[in-house]
PDB file of C-alpha atoms and ligand atoms in Angstrom:
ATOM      1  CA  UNK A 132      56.482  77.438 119.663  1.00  0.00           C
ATOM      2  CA  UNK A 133      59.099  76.051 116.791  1.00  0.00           C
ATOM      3  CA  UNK A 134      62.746  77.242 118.085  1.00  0.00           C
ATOM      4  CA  UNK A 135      64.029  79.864 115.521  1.00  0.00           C
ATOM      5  CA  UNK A 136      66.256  78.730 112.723  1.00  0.00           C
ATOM      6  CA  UNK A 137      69.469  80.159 111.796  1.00  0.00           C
ATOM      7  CA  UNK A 138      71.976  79.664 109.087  1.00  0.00           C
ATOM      8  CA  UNK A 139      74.621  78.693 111.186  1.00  0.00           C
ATOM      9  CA  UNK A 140      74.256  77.439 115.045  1.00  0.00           C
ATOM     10  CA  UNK A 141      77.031  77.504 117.244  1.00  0.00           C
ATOM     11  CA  UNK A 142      77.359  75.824 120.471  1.00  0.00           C
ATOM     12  CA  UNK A 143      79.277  75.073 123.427  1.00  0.00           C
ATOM     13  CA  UNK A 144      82.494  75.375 120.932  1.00  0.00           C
ATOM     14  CA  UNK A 145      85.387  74.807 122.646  1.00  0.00           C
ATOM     15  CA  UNK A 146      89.048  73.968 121.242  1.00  0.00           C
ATOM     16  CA  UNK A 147      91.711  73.014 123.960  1.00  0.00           C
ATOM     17  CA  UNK A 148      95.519  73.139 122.704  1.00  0.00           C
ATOM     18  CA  UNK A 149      97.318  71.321 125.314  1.00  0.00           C
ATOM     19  CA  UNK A 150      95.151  72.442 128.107  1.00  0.00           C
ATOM     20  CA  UNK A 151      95.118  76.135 127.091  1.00  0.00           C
ATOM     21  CA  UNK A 152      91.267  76.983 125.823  1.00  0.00           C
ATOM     22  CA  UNK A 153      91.834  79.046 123.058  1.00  0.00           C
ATOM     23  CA  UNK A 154      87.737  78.648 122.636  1.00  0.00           C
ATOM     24  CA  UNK A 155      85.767  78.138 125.650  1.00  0.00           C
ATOM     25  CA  UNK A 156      82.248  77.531 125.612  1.00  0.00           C
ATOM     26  CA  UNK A 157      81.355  79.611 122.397  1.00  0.00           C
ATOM     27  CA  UNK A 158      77.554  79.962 121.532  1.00  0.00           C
ATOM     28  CA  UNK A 159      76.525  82.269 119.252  1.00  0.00           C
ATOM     29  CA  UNK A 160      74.073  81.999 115.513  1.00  0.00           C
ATOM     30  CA  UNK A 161      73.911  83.661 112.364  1.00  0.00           C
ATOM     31  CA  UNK A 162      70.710  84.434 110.136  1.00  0.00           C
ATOM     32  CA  UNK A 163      70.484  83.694 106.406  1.00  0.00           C
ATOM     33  CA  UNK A 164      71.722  86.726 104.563  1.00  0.00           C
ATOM     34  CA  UNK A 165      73.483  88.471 107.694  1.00  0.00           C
ATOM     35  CA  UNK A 166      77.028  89.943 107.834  1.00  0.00           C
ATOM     36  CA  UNK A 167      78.657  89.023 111.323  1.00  0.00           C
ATOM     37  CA  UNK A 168      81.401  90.870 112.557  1.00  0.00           C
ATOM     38  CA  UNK A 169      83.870  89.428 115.157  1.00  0.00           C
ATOM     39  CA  UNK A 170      85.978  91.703 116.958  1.00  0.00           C
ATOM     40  CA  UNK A 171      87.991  91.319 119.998  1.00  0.00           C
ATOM     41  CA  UNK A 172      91.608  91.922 121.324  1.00  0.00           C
ATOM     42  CA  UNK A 173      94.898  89.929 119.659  1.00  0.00           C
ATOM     43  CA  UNK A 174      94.616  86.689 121.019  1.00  0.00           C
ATOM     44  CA  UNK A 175      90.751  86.237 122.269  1.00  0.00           C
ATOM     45  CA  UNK A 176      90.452  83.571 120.012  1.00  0.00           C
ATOM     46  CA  UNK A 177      88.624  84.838 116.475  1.00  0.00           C
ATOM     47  CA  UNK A 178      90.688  83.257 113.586  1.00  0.00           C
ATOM     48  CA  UNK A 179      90.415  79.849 115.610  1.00  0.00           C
ATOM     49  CA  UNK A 180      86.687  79.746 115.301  1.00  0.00           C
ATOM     50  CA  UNK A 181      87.141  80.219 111.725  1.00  0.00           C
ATOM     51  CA  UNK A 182      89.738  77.700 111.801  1.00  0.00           C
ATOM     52  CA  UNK A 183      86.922  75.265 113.682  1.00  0.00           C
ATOM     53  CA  UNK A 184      84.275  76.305 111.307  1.00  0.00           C
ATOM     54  CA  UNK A 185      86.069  75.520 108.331  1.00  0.00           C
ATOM     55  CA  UNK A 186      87.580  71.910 109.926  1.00  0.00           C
ATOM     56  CA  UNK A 187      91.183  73.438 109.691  1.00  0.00           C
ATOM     57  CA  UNK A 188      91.332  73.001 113.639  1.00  0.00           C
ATOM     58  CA  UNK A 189      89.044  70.258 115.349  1.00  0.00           C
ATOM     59  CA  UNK A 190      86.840  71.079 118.029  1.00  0.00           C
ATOM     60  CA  UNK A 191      87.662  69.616 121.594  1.00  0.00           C
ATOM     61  CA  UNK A 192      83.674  69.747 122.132  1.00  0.00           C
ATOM     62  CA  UNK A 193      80.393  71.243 121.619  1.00  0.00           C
ATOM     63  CA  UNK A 194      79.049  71.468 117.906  1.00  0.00           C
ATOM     64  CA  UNK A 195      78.718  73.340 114.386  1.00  0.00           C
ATOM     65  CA  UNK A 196      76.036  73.274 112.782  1.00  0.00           C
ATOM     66  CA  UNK A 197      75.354  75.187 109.308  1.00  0.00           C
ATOM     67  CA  UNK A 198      71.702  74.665 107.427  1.00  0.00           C
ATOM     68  CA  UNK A 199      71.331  71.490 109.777  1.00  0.00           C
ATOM     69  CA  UNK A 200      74.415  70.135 108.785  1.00  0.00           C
ATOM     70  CA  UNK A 201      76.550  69.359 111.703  1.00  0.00           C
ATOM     71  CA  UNK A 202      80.431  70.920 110.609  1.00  0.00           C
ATOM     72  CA  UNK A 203      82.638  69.186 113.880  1.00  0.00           C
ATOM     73  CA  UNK A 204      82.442  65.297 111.608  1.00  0.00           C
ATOM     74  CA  UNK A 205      83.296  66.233 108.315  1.00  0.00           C
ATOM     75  CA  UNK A 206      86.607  67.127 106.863  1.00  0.00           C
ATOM     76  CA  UNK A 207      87.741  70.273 105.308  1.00  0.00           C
ATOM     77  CA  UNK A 208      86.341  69.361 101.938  1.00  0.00           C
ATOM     78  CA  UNK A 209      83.148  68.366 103.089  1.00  0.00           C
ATOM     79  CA  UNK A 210      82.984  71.190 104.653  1.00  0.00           C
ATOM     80  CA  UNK A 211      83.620  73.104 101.212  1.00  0.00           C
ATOM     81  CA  UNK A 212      80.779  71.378  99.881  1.00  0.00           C
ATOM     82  CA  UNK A 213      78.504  72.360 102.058  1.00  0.00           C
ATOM     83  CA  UNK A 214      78.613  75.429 101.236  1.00  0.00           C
ATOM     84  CA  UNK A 215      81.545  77.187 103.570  1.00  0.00           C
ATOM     85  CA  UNK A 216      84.271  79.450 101.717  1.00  0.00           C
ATOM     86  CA  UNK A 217      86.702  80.859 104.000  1.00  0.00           C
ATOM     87  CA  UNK A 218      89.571  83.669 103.125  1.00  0.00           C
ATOM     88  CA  UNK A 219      92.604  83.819 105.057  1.00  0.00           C
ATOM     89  CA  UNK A 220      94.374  87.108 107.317  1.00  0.00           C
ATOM     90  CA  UNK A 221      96.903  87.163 104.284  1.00  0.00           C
ATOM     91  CA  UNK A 222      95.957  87.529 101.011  1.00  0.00           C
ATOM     92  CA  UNK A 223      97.006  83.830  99.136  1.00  0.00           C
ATOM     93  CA  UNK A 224      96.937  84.525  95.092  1.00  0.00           C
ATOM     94  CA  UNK A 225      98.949  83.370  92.963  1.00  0.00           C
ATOM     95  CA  UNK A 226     101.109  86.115  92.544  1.00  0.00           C
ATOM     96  CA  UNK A 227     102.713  85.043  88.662  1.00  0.00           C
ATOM     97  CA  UNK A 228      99.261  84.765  87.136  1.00  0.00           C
ATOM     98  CA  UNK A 229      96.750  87.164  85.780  1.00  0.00           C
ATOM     99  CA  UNK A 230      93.949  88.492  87.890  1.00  0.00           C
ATOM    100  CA  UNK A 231      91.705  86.428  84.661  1.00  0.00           C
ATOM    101  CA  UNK A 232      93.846  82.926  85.537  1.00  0.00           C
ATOM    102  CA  UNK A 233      93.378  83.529  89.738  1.00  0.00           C
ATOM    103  CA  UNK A 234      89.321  83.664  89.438  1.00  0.00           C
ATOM    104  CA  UNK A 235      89.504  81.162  86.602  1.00  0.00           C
ATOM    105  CA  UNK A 236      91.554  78.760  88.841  1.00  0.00           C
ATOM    106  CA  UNK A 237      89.102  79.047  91.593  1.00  0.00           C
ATOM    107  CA  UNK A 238      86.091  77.856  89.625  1.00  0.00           C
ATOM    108  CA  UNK A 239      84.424  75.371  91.108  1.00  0.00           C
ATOM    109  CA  UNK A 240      85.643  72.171  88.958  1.00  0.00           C
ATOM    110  CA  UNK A 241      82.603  70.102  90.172  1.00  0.00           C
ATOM    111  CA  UNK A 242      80.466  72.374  87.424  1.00  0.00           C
ATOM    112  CA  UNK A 243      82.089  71.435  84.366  1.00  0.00           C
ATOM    113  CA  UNK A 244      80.338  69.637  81.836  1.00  0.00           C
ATOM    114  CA  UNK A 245      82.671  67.392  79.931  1.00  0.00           C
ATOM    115  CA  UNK A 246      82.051  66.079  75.878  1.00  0.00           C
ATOM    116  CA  UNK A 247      80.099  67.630  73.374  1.00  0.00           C
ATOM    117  CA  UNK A 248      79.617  70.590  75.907  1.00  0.00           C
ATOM    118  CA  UNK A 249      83.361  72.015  76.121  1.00  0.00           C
ATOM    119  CA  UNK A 250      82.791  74.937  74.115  1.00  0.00           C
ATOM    120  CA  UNK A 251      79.634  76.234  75.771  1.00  0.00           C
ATOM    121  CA  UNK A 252      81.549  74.974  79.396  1.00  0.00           C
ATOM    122  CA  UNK A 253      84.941  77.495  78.430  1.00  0.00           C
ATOM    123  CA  UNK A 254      82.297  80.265  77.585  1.00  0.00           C
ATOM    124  CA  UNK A 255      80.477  80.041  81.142  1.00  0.00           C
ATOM    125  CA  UNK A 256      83.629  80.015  82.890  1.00  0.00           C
ATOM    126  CA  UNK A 257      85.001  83.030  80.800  1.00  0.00           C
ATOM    127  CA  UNK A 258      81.191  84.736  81.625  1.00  0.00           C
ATOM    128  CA  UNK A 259      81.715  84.008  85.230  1.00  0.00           C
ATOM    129  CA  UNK A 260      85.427  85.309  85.560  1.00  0.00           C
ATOM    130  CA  UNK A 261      83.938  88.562  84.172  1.00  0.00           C
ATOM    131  CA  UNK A 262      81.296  89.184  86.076  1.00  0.00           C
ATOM    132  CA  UNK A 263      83.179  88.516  89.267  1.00  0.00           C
ATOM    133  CA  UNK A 264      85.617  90.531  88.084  1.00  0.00           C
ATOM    134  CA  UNK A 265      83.215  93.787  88.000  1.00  0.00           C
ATOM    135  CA  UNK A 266      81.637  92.906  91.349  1.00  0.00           C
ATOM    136  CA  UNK A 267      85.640  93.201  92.759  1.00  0.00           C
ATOM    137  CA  UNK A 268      86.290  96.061  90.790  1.00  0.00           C
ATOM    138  CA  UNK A 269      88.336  94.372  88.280  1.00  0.00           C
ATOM    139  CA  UNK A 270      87.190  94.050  85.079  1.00  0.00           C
ATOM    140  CA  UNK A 271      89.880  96.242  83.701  1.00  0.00           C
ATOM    141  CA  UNK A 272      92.848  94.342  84.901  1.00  0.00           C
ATOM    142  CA  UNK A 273      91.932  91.159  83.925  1.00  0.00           C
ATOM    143  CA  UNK A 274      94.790  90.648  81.865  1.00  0.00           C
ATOM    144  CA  UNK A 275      97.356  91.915  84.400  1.00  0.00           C
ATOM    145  CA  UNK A 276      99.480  89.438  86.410  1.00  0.00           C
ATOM    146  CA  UNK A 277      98.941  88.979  90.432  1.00  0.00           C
ATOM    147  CA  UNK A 278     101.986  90.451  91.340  1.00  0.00           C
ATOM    148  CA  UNK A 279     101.068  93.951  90.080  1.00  0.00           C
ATOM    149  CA  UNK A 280      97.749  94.599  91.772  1.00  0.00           C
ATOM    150  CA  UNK A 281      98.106  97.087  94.843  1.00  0.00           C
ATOM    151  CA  UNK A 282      97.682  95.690  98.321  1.00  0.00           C
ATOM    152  CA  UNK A 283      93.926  96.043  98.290  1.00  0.00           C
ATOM    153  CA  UNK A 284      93.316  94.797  94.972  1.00  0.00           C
ATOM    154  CA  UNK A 285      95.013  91.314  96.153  1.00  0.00           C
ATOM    155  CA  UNK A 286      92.517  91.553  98.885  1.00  0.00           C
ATOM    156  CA  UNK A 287      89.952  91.773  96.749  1.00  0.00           C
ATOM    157  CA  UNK A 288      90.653  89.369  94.210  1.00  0.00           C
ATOM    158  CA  UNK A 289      91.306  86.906  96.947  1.00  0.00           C
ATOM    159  CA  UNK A 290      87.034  88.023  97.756  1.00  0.00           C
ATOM    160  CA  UNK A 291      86.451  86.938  94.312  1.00  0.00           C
ATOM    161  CA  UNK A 292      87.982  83.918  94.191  1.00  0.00           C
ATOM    162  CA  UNK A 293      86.005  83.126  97.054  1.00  0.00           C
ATOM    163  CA  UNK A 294      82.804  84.646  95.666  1.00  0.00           C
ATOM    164  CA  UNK A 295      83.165  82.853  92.412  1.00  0.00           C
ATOM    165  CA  UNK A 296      82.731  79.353  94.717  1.00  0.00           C
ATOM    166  CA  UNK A 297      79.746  80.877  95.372  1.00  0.00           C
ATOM    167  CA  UNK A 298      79.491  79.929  99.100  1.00  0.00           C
ATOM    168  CA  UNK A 299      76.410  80.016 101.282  1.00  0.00           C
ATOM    169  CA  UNK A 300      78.677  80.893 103.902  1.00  0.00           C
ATOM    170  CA  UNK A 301      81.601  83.456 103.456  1.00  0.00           C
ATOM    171  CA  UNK A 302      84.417  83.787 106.018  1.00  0.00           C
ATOM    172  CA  UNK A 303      86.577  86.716 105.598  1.00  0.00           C
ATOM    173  CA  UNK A 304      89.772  87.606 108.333  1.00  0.00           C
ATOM    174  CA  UNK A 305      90.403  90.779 108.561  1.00  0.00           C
ATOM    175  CA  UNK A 306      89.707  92.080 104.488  1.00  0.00           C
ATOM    176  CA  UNK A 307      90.449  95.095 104.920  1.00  0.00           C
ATOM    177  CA  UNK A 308      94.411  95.570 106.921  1.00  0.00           C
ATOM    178  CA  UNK A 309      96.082  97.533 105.110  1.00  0.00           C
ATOM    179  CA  UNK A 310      93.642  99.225 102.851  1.00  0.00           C
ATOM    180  CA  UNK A 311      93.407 102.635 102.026  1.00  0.00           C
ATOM    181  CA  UNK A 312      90.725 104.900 103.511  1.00  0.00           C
ATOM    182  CA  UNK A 313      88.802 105.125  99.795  1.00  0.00           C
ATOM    183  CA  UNK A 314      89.437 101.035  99.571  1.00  0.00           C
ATOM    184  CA  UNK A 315      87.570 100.059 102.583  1.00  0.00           C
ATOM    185  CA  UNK A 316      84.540 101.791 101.518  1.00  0.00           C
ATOM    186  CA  UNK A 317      84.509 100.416  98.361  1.00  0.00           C
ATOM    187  CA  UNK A 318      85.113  96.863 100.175  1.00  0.00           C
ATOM    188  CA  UNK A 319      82.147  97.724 102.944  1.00  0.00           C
ATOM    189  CA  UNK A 320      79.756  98.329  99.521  1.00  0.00           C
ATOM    190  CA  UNK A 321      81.188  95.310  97.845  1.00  0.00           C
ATOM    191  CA  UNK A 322      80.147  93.455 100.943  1.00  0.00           C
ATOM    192  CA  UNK A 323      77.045  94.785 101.432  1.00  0.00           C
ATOM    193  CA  UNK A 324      76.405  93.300  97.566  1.00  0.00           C
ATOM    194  CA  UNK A 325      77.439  90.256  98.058  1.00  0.00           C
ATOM    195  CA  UNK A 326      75.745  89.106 100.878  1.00  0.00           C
ATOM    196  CA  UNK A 327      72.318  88.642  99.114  1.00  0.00           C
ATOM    197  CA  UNK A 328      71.913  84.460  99.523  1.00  0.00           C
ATOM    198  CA  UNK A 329      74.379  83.613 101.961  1.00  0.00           C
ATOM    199  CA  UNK A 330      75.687  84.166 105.140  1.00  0.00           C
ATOM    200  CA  UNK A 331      78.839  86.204 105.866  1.00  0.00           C
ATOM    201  CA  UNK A 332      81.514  86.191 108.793  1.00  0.00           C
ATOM    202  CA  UNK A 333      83.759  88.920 109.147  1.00  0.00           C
ATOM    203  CA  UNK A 334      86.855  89.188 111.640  1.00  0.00           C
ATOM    204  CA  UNK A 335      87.377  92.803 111.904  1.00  0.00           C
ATOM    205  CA  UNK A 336      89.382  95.420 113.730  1.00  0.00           C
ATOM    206  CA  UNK A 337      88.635  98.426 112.067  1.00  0.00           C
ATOM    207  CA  UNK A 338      85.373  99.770 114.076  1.00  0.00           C
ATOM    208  CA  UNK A 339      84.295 102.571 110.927  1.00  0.00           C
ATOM    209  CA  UNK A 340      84.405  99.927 108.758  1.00  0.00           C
ATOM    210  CA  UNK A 341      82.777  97.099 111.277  1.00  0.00           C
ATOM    211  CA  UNK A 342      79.634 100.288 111.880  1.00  0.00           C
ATOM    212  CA  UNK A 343      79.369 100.356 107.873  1.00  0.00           C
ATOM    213  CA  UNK A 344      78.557  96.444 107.140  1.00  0.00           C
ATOM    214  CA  UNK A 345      78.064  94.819 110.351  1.00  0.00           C
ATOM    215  CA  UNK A 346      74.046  93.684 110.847  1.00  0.00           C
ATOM    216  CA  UNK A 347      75.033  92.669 114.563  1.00  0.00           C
ATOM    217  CA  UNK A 348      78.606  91.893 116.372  1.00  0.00           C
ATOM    218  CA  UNK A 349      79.941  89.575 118.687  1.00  0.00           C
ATOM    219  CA  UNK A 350      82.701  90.389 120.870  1.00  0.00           C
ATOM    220  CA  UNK A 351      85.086  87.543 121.817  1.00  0.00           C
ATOM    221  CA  UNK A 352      87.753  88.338 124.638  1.00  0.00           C
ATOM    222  CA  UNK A 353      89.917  85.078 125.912  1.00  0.00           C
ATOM    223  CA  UNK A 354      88.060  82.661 124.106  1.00  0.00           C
ATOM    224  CA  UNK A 355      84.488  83.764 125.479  1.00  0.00           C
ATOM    225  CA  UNK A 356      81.754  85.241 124.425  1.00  0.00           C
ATOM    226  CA  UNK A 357      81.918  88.998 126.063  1.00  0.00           C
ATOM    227  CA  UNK A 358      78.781  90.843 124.268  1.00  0.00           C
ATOM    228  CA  UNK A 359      76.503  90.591 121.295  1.00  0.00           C
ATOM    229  CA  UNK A 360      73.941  92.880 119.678  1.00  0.00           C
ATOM    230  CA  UNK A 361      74.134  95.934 117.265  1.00  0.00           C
ATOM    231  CA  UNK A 362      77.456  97.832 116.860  1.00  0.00           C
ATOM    232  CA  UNK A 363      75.528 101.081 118.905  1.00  0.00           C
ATOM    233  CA  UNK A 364      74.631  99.118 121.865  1.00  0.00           C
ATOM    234  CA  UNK A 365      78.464  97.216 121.296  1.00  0.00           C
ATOM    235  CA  UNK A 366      79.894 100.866 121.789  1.00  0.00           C
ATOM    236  CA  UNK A 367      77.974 101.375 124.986  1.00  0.00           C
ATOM    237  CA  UNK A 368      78.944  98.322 126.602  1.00  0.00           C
ATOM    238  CA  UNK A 369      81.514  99.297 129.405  1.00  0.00           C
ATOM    239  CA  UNK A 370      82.883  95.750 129.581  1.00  0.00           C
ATOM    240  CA  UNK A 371      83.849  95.944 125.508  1.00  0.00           C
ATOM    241  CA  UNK A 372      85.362  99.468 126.443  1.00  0.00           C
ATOM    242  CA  UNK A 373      87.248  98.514 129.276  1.00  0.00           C
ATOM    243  CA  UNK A 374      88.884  95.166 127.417  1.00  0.00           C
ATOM    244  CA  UNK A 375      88.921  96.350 123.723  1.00  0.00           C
ATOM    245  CA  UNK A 376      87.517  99.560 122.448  1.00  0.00           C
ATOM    246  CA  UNK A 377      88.576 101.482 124.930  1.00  0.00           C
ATOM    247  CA  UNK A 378      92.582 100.948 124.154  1.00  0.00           C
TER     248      UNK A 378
HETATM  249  P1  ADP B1485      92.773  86.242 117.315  1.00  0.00           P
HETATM  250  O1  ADP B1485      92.490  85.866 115.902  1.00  0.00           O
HETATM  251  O2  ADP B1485      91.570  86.662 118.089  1.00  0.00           O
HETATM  252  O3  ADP B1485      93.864  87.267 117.438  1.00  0.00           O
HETATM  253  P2  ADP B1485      93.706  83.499 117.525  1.00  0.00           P
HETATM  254  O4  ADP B1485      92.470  82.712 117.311  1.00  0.00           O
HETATM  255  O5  ADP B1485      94.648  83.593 116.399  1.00  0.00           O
HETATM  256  O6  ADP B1485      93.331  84.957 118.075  1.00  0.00           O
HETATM  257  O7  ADP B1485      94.499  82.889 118.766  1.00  0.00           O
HETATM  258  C1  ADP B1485      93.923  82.662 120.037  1.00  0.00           C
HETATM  259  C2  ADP B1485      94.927  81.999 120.933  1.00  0.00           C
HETATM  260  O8  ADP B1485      95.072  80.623 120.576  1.00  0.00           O
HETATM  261  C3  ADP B1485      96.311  82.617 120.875  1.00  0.00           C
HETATM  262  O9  ADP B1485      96.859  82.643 122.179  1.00  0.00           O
HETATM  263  C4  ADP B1485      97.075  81.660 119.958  1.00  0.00           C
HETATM  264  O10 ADP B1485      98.435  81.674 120.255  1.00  0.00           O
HETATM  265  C5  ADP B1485      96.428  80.314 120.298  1.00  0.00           C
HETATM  266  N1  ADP B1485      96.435  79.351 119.165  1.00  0.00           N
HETATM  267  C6  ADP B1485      95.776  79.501 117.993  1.00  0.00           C
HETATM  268  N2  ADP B1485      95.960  78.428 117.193  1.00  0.00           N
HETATM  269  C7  ADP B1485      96.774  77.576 117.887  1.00  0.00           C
HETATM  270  C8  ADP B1485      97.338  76.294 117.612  1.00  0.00           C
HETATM  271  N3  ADP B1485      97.102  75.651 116.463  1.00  0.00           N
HETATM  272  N4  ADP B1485      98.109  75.726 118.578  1.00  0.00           N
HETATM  273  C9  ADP B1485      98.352  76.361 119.737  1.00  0.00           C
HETATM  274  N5  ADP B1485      97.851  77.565 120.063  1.00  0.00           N
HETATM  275  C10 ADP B1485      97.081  78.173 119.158  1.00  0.00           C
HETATM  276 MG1   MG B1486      93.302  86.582 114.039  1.00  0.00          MG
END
């Protein structure tokens, strides 16, 4: 029988910072078109495997592999290219331009078309901006600069500058900290949207939230792998209480 095929495969990831194993022995794999939620306590090691996955950090051993590509041997732009878009724990806009300039800023430049096609090239990228901007519930505040969005709205512009890379994998860390109640729901839907076509990681701590968009979770405690499956059987798991839900 042919061996499943996933979107992403990872295996035996470990990352060593002198001699402490901040990821040790990590195996887990992601479908096309699922949202993946990682949750765990402070310190078990999440934001590093994003850090791996997007070649910020390099990998003592084992390997990456996304749509047969193996990750661990390129470099961070290569990784890019292949399709991986990654947002960071704190929300990294440029806070003196408009909302319109941040998404415009973002688009990929490999897609413009140089010469006799400027015109229709500024039009696609103005087309773009705008619909991104609805799908982040934006579109009225194009105009406005960075700086004056609320807390959540720099969150989500910092989705859209992702989403308007259009990655086939999406890496988000911790979207939602510091949202309001009405915000996260919103950001669960937007989610839940986007994710048609690619793959999504998630790094998450609040569980309402992770129950809303999650399709399965893994649970990472010092570096390891400590449970997988859906978020119900994740809430019956006495080891997942007893190190992290349970605080
Ligand atoms: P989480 O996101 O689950 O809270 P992190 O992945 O940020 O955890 O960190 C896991 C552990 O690895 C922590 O003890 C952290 O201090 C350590 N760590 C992360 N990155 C580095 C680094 N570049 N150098 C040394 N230690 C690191
Ligand atoms: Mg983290």
């Amino acid at each position: 029988m042919k061996k499943k095929e996933f979107a992403l495969e990872v295996e035996g990831l470990t990352v060593s910072f002198d001699g402490f194993k901040a990821v040790d022995d990590l195996s887990f794999y992601v479908d096309e078109g699922e949202i993946r939620v990682i949750i765990g306590p402070n310190g078990a090691g999440k934001t590093t495997v994003l850090d791996l996955i997007c070649g910020k950090t390099k990998a003592t051993s084992g390997s990456i592999r996304f749509r047969g590509t193996e990750l661990t041997k390129l470099k961070e732009n290569e990784i890019v290219d292949a399709g991986v878009g990654r947002k960071f724990q704190n929300p990294s806009i440029y806070e003196n331009l408009t909302v319109f300039e941040n998404l415009e800023l973002s688009y990929p430049k490999g897609k413009k078309v140089f010469g006799a096609l400027f015109f229709r090239r500024d039009q696609e990228v103005i087309d773009k901006v705008r619909e991104v901007a609805r799908e982040i519930f934006l579109e009225e505040k194009l105009s406005m600069k960075a700086s004056l969005l609320s807390h959540g709205q720099k969150q989500w512009l910092e989705i859209g500058m992702l989403l308007i890379q259009d990655p086939a994998l999406m890496m988000l860390d911790e979207p939602v900290a510091g949202m309001s109640v009405a915000e996260r729901k919103q950001t669960a839907e937007l989610l839940r949207r986007i994710t048609k076509g690619r793959s999504v990681i998630v790094i998450e701590h609040d569980m309402k939230f992770v129950e809303d968009i999650a399709d399965r979770v893994t649970v990472m405690h010092q570096g390891k792998l400590l449970a997988e499956g859906s978020m119900e059987s994740i809430k019956k798991n006495q080891q997942v209480i007893d190190v992290y839900l349970g605080q």
